[in-house]
Coordinates of C-alpha atoms in Angstrom, one line a residue:
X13 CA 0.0 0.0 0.0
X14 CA 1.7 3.3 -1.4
X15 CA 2.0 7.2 -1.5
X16 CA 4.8 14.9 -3.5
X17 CA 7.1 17.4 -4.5
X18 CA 7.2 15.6 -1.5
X19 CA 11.2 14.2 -2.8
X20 CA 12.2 17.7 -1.2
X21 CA 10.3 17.8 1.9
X22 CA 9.5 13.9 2.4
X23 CA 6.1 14.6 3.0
X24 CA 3.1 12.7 2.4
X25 CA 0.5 14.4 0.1
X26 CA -2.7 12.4 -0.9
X27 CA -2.1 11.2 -4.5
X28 CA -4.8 10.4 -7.0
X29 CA -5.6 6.7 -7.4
X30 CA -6.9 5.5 -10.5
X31 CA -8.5 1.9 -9.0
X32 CA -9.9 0.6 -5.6
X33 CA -11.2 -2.4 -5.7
X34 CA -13.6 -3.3 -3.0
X35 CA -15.9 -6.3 -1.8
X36 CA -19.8 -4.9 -1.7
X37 CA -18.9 -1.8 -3.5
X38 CA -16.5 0.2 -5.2
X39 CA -15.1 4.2 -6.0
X40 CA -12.9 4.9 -8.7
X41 CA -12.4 3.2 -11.7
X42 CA -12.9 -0.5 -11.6
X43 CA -10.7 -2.9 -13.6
X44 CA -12.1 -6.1 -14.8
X45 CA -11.7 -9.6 -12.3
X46 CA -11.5 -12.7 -13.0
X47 CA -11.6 -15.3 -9.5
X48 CA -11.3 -12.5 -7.4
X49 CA -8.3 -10.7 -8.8
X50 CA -7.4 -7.9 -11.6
X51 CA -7.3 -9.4 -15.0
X52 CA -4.3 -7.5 -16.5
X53 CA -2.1 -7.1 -13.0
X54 CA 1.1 -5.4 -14.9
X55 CA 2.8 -8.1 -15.7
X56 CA 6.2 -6.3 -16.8
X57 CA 7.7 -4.8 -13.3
X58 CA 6.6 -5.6 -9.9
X59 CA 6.0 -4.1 -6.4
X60 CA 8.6 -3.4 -3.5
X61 CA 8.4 -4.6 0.0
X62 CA 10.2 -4.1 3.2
X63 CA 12.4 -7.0 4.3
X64 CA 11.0 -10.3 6.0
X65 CA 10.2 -10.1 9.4
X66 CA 12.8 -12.0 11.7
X67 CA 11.7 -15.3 12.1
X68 CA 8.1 -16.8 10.8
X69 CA 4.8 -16.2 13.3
X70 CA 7.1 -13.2 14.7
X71 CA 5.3 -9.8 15.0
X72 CA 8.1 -7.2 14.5
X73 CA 7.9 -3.3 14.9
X74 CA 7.9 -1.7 11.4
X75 CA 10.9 0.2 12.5
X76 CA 13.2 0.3 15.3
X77 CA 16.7 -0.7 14.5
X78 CA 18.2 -0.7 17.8
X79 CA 19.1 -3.4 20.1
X80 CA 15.6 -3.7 21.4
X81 CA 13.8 -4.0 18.6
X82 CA 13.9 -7.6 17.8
X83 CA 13.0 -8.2 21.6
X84 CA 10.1 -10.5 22.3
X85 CA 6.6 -9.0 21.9
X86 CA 4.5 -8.7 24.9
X87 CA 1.4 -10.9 24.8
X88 CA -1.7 -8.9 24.1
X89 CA -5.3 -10.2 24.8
X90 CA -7.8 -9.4 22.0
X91 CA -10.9 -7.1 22.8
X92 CA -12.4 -8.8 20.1
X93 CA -11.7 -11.6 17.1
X94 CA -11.7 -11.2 14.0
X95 CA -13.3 -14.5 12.8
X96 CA -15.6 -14.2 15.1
X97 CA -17.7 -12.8 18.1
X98 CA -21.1 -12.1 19.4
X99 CA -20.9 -8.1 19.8
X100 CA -21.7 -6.5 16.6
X101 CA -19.0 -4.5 14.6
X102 CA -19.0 -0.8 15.3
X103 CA -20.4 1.5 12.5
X104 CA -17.4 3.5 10.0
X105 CA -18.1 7.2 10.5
X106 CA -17.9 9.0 7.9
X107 CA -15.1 10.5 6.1
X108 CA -14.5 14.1 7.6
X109 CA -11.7 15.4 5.2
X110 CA -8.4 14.4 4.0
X111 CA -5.5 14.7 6.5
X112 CA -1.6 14.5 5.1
X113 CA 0.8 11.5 7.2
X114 CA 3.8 12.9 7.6
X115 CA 5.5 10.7 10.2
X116 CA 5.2 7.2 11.5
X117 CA 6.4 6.7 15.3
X118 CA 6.6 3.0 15.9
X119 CA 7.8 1.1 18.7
X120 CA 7.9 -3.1 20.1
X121 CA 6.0 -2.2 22.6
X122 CA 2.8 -0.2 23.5
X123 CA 3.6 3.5 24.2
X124 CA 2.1 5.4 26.8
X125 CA -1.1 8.2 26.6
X126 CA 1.9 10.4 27.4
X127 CA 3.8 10.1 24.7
X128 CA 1.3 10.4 22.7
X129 CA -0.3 13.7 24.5
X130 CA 3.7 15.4 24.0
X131 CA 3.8 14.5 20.2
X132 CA 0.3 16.1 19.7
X133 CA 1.3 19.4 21.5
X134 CA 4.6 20.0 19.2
X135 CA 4.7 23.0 17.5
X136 CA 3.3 22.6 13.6
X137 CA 1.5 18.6 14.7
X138 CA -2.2 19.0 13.5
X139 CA -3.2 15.5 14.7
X140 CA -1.5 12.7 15.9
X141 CA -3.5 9.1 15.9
X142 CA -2.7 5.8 17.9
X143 CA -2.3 2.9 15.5
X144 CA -0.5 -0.4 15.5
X145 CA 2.2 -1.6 13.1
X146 CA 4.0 -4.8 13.2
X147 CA 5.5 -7.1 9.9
X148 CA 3.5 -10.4 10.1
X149 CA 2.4 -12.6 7.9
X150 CA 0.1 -13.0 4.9
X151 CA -0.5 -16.8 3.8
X152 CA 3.4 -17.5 4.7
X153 CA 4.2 -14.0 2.6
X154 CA 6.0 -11.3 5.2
X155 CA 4.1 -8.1 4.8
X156 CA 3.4 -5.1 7.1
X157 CA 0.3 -4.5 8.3
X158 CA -1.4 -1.8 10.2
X159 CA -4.4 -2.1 13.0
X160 CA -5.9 1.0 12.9
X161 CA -9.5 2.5 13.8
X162 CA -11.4 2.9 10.6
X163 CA -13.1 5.7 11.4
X164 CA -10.6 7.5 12.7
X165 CA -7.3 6.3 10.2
X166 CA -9.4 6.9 6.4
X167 CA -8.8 10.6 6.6
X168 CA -5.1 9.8 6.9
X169 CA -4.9 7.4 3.1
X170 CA -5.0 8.5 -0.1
X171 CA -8.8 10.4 -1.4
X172 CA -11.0 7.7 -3.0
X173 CA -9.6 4.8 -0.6
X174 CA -10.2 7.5 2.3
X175 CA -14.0 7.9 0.7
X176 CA -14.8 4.3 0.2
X177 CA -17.0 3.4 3.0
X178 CA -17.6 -0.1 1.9
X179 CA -13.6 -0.7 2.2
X180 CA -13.5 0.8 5.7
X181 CA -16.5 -1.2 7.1
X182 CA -15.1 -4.3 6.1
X183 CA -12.1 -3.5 8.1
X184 CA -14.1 -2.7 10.8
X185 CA -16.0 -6.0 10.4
X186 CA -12.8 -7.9 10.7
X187 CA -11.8 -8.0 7.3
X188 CA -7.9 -7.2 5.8
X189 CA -7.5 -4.8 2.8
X190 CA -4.5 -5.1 1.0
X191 CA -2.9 -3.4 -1.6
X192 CA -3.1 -3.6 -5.2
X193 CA 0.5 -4.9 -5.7
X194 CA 0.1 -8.0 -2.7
X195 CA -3.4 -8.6 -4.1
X196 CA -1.7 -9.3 -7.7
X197 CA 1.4 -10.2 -7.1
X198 CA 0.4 -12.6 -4.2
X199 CA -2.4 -14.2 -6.4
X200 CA -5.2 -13.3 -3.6
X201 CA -8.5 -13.7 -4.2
X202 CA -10.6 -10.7 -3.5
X203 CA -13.8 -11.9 -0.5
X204 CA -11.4 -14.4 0.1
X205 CA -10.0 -15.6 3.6
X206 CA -6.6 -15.4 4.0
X207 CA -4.2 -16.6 7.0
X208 CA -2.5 -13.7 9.2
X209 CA 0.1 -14.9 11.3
X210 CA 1.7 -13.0 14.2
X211 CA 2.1 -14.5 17.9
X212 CA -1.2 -16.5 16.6
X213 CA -3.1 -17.4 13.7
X214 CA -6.2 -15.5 12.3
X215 CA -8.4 -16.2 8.9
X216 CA -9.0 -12.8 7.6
X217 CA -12.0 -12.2 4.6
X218 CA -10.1 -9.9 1.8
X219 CA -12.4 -7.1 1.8
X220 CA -10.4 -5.1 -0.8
X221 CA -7.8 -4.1 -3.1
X222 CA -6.6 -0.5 -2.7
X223 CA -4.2 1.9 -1.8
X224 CA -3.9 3.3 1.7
X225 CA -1.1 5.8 0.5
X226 CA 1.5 5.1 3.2
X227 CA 4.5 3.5 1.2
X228 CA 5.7 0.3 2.2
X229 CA 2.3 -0.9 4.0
X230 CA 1.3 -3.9 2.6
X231 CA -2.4 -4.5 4.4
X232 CA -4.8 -2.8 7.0
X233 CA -7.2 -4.3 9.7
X234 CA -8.7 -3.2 12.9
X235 CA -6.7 -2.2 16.0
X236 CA -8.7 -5.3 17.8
X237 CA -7.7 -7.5 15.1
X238 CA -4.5 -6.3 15.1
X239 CA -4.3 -6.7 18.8
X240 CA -5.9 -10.4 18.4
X241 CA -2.7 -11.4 16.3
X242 CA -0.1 -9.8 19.0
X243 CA 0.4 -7.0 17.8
X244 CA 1.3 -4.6 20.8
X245 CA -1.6 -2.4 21.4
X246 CA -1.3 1.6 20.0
X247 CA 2.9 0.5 19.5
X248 CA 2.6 3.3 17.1
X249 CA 1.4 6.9 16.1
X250 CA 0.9 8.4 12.6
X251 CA 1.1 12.6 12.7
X252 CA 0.3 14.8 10.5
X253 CA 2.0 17.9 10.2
X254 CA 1.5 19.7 7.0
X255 CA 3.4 22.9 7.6
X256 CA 6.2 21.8 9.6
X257 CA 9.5 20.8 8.3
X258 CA 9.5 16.4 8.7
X259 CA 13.2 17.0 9.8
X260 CA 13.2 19.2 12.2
X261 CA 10.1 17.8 14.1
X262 CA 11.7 14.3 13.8
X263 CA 14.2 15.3 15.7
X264 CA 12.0 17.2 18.4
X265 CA 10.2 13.9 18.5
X266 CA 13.2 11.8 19.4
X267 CA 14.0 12.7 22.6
X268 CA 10.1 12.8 23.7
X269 CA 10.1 8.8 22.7
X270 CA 11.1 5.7 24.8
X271 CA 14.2 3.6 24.1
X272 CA 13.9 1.3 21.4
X273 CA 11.4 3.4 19.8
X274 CA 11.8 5.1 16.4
X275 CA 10.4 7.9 14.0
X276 CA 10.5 7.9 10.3
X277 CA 9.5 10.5 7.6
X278 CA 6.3 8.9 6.0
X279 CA 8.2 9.1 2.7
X280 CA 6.3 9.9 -0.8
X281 CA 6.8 10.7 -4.3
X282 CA 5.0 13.5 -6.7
X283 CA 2.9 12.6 -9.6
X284 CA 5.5 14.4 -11.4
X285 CA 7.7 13.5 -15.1
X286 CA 10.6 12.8 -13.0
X287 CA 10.2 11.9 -8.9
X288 CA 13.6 10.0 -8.4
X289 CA 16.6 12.2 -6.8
X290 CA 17.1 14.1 -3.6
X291 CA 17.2 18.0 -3.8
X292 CA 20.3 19.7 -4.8
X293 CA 20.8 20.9 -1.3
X294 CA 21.2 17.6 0.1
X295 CA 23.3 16.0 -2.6
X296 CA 25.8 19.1 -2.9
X297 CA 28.8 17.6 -2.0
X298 CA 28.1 14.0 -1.8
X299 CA 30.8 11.8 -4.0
X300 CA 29.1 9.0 -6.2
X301 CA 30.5 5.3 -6.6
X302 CA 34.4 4.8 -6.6
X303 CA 35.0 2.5 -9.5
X304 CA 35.8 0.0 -7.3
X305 CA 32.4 0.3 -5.9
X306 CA 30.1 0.3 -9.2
X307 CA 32.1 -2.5 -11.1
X308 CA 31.7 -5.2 -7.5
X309 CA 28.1 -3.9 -7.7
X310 CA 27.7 -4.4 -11.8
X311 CA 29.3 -7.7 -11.4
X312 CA 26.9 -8.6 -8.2
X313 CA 24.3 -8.1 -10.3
X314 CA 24.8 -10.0 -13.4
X315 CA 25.9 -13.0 -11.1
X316 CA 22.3 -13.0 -10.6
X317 CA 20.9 -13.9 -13.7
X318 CA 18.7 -16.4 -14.0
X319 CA 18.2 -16.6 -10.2
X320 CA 14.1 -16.4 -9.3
X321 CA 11.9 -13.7 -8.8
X322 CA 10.0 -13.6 -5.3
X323 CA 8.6 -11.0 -3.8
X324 CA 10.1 -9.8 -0.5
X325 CA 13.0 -11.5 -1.2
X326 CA 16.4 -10.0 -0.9
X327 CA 19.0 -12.5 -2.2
X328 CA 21.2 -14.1 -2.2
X329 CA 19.5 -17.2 -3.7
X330 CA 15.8 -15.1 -4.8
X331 CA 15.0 -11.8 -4.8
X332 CA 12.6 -8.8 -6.0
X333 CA 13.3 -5.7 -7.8
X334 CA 14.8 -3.3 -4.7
X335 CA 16.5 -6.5 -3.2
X336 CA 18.3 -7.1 -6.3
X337 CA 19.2 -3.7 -5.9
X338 CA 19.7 -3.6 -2.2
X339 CA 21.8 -6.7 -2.2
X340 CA 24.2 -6.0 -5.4
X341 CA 25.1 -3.0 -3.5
X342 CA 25.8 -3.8 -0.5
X343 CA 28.5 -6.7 -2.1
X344 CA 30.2 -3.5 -2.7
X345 CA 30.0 -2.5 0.7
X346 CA 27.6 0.4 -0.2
X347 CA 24.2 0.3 2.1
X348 CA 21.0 1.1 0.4
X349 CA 17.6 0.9 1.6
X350 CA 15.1 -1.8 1.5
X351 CA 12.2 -0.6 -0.7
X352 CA 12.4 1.0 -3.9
X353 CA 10.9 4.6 -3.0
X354 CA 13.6 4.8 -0.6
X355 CA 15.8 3.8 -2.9
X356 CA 15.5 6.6 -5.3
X357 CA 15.9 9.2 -2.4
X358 CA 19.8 7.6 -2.3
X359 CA 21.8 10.5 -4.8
X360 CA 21.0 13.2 -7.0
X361 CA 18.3 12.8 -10.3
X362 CA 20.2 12.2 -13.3
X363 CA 18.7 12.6 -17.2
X364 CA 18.4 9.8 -19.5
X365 CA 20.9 11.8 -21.8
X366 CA 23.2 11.4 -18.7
X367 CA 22.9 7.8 -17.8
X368 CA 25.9 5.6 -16.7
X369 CA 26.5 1.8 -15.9
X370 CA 25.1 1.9 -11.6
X371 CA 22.6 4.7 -12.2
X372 CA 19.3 3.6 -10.8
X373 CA 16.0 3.3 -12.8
X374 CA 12.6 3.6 -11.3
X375 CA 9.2 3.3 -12.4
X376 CA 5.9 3.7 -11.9
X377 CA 3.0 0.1 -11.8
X378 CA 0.6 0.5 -9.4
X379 CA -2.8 1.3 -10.6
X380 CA -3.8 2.4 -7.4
X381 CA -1.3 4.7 -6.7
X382 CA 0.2 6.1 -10.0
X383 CA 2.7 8.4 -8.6
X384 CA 4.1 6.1 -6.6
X385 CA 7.8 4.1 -7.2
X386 CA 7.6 0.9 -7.2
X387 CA 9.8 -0.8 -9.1
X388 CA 13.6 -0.4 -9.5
X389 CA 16.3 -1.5 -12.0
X390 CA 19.9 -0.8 -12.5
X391 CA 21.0 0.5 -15.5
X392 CA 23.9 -1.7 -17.7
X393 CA 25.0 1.5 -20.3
X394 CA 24.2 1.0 -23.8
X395 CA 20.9 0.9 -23.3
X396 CA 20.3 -1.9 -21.2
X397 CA 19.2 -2.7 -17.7
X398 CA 19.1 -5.3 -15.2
X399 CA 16.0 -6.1 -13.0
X400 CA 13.9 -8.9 -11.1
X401 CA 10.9 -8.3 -12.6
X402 CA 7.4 -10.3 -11.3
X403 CA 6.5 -13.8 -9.8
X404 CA 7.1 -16.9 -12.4
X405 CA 9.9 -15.2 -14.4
X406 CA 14.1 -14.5 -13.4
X407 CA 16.5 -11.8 -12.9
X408 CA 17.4 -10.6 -16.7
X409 CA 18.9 -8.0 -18.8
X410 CA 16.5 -6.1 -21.0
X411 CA 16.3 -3.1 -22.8
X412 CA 16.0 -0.3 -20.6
X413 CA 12.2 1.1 -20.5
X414 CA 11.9 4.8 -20.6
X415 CA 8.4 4.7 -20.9
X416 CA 5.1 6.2 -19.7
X417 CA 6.0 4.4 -16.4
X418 CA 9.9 5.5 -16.4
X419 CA 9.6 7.5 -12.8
X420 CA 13.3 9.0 -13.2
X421 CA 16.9 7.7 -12.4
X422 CA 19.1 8.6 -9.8
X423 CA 23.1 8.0 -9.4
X424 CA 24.0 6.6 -5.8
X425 CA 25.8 8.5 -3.3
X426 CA 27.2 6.0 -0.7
X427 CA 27.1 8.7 2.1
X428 CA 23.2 9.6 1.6
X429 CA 22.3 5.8 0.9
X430 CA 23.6 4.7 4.3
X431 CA 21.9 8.3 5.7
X432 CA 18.5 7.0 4.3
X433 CA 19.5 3.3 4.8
X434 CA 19.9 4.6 8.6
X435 CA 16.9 6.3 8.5
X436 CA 18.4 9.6 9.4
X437 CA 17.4 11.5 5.8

């Protein structure tokens, strides 16, 4: 689930989305389905997805990389189940306005009505919201997933998914909406139960396909479901602050959260001809690839032919579009982030006219949120490319697409790569 001039300023705008796709009712235009899923799911480039949580039926904060973020999860009872229960589901209020997700605060554990009360009265924060967010899993496939309250969360995703009533309902009835990408790529059938799996097991209905507009969330259900799979309850807080600068209150954030804790710019990408590339200002200065550096990374690549696509996977055996990336890189000793939108914040935007062998090349595929990157490639010189391009087919060399999709290229700079890797950009 994805997300403008927002490269300078990482902040998320609400994007047009040209499908949603919704059990008992639908806004938007509506692609044809055949069992349950789109037709014609792109089948030339795929989706991006954060790495695999760290060990199967695990429920692992979105973010955190310190020491304490792998630490067990407390056990959390369920106010309710999602396959189940006598009390009736509560009714979706309705859609009061857009509101723009700037930052995600997330945390392995449940944080306290007081740190949530000091975020809220920062200077530029027009509302802050209590939401889980934990990696689990989605029939065996890692993914990350929010619990959220339905009535309270819509105003936060992207317009028509924010106006679809039917979509939010079924969340609130216990019901998991995923996004376009999963939905295809993962061959689920739409009003179809699937199996969540965190510290236990839950059969979820798929109540839709659509975008929330939050990159690199895969799925959404209820905070009670979320809380019936182990995820800790409110572990996380999604703030919108439309006039503040994301850096600045980040770092006024920080010292207001517990350790182990951790706050991330809610990072999106404009509908624009060209979206890859961080502002001049930021790359001024920054050296690109030694040689050394972009011929270990060419020749990590095209060791990888042949090797399978799958999605989520980051090498060294399988992998998708940003792990090919991430882990060709990183044989050169260069750290790159894990999903592709994050990927083409890592060095300055570069023209076609301009492109050499390492340059990175990003595109546009999800019909739900068309301003979005999500898929990656590297770029081979002489007009080629080498990418991991969708379920069923292998890492190849093609020519290189510049498109309608063609988002933009950018050449890495080690030094912001690890910045963004870190997430300290």
């Amino acid at each position: 689930m994805h997300l403008a001039t927002g490269v300078a300023r990482r902040l998320l705008v609400p994007i047009g989305v040209g499908l949603l796709i919704v059990t008992g009712g639908t806004v938007g235009l509506v692609v044809a389905t055949t069992g349950g899923r789109p037709a014609d799911p792109h089948p030339r480039v795929s989706s991006t997805r954060p790495a695999a949580a760290a060990s199967a039926g695990a429920v692992v904060p979105l973010l955190g990389t310190s020491a304490d973020a792998n630490r067990a999860v407390p056990a959390v009872s369920a106010s309710s189940a999602a396959s189940g229960g006598s009390s009736a589901p509560p009714r979706v209020a309705p859609l009061h306005g857009l509101r723009q997700a700037d930052l995600l605060v997330v945390a392995p554990f449940s944080l306290s009505g007081h740190v949530l009360a000091a975020v809220s009265r920062l200077p530029g924060v027009t509302s802050a919201d209590p939401i889980e967010a934990a990696k689990v899993t989605i029939n065996g496939t890692p993914a990350a997933v929010l619990g959220v309250d339905p009535s309270t969360f819509r105003g936060y995703a992207a317009g028509p998914t924010a106006a679809s009533d039917p979509l939010w309902q079924g969340v609130a009835d216990g019901g998991v909406a995923v996004s376009y990408t999963m939905g295809t790529l993962d061959r689920l059938a739409l009003g179809r139960p699937v199996t969540v799996t965190g510290r236990q097991a839950e059969r979820l209905r798929v109540v839709a396909f659509g975008t929330v507009g939050i990159g690199g969330v895969d799925a959404v259900v209820s905070d009670s479901v979320a809380r019936s799979l182990g995820m800790p309850a409110a572990n996380g807080i999604v703030i919108s602050a439309p006039l503040a600068s994301v850096t600045a209150l980040a770092a006024q954030i920080k010292p207001i959260l517990p350790r182990g804790a951790g706050v991330e710019p809610l990072v999106t990408l404009a509908t624009a001809p060209s979206q890859a590339g961080v502002p001049p200002s930021e790359a001024a200065g920054s050296a690109g690839l030694t040689t050394a550096q972009l011929t270990a990374a060419l020749r990590a690549a095209e060791s990888r032919q042949g090797l399978p696509y799958a999605w989520g996977a980051a090498g060294p055996a399988a992998f998708d579009c940003s792990g090919l990336v991430e882990w060709s890189f990183a044989q050169a000793g260069v750290a790159l982030p894990r999903t592709a939108a994050d990927q083409a914040r890592t060095g300055p935007a570069v023209p076609v006219s301009q492109l050499e062998p390492g340059d990175l090349l990003f595109y546009h595929t999800d019909p739900t949120a068309p301003g979005y990157i999500s898929h990656v490639a590297i770029y081979l010189g002489r007009g080629w490319m080498i990418q991991a391009p969708q379920p069923g087919l292998r890492v190849q060399v093609v020519p290189a697409d510049f498109g309608a999709q063609f988002a933009g290229a950018i050449r890495v700079s080690p030094r912001i790569a690890a910045a963004v890797a870190g997430g300290l950009a």
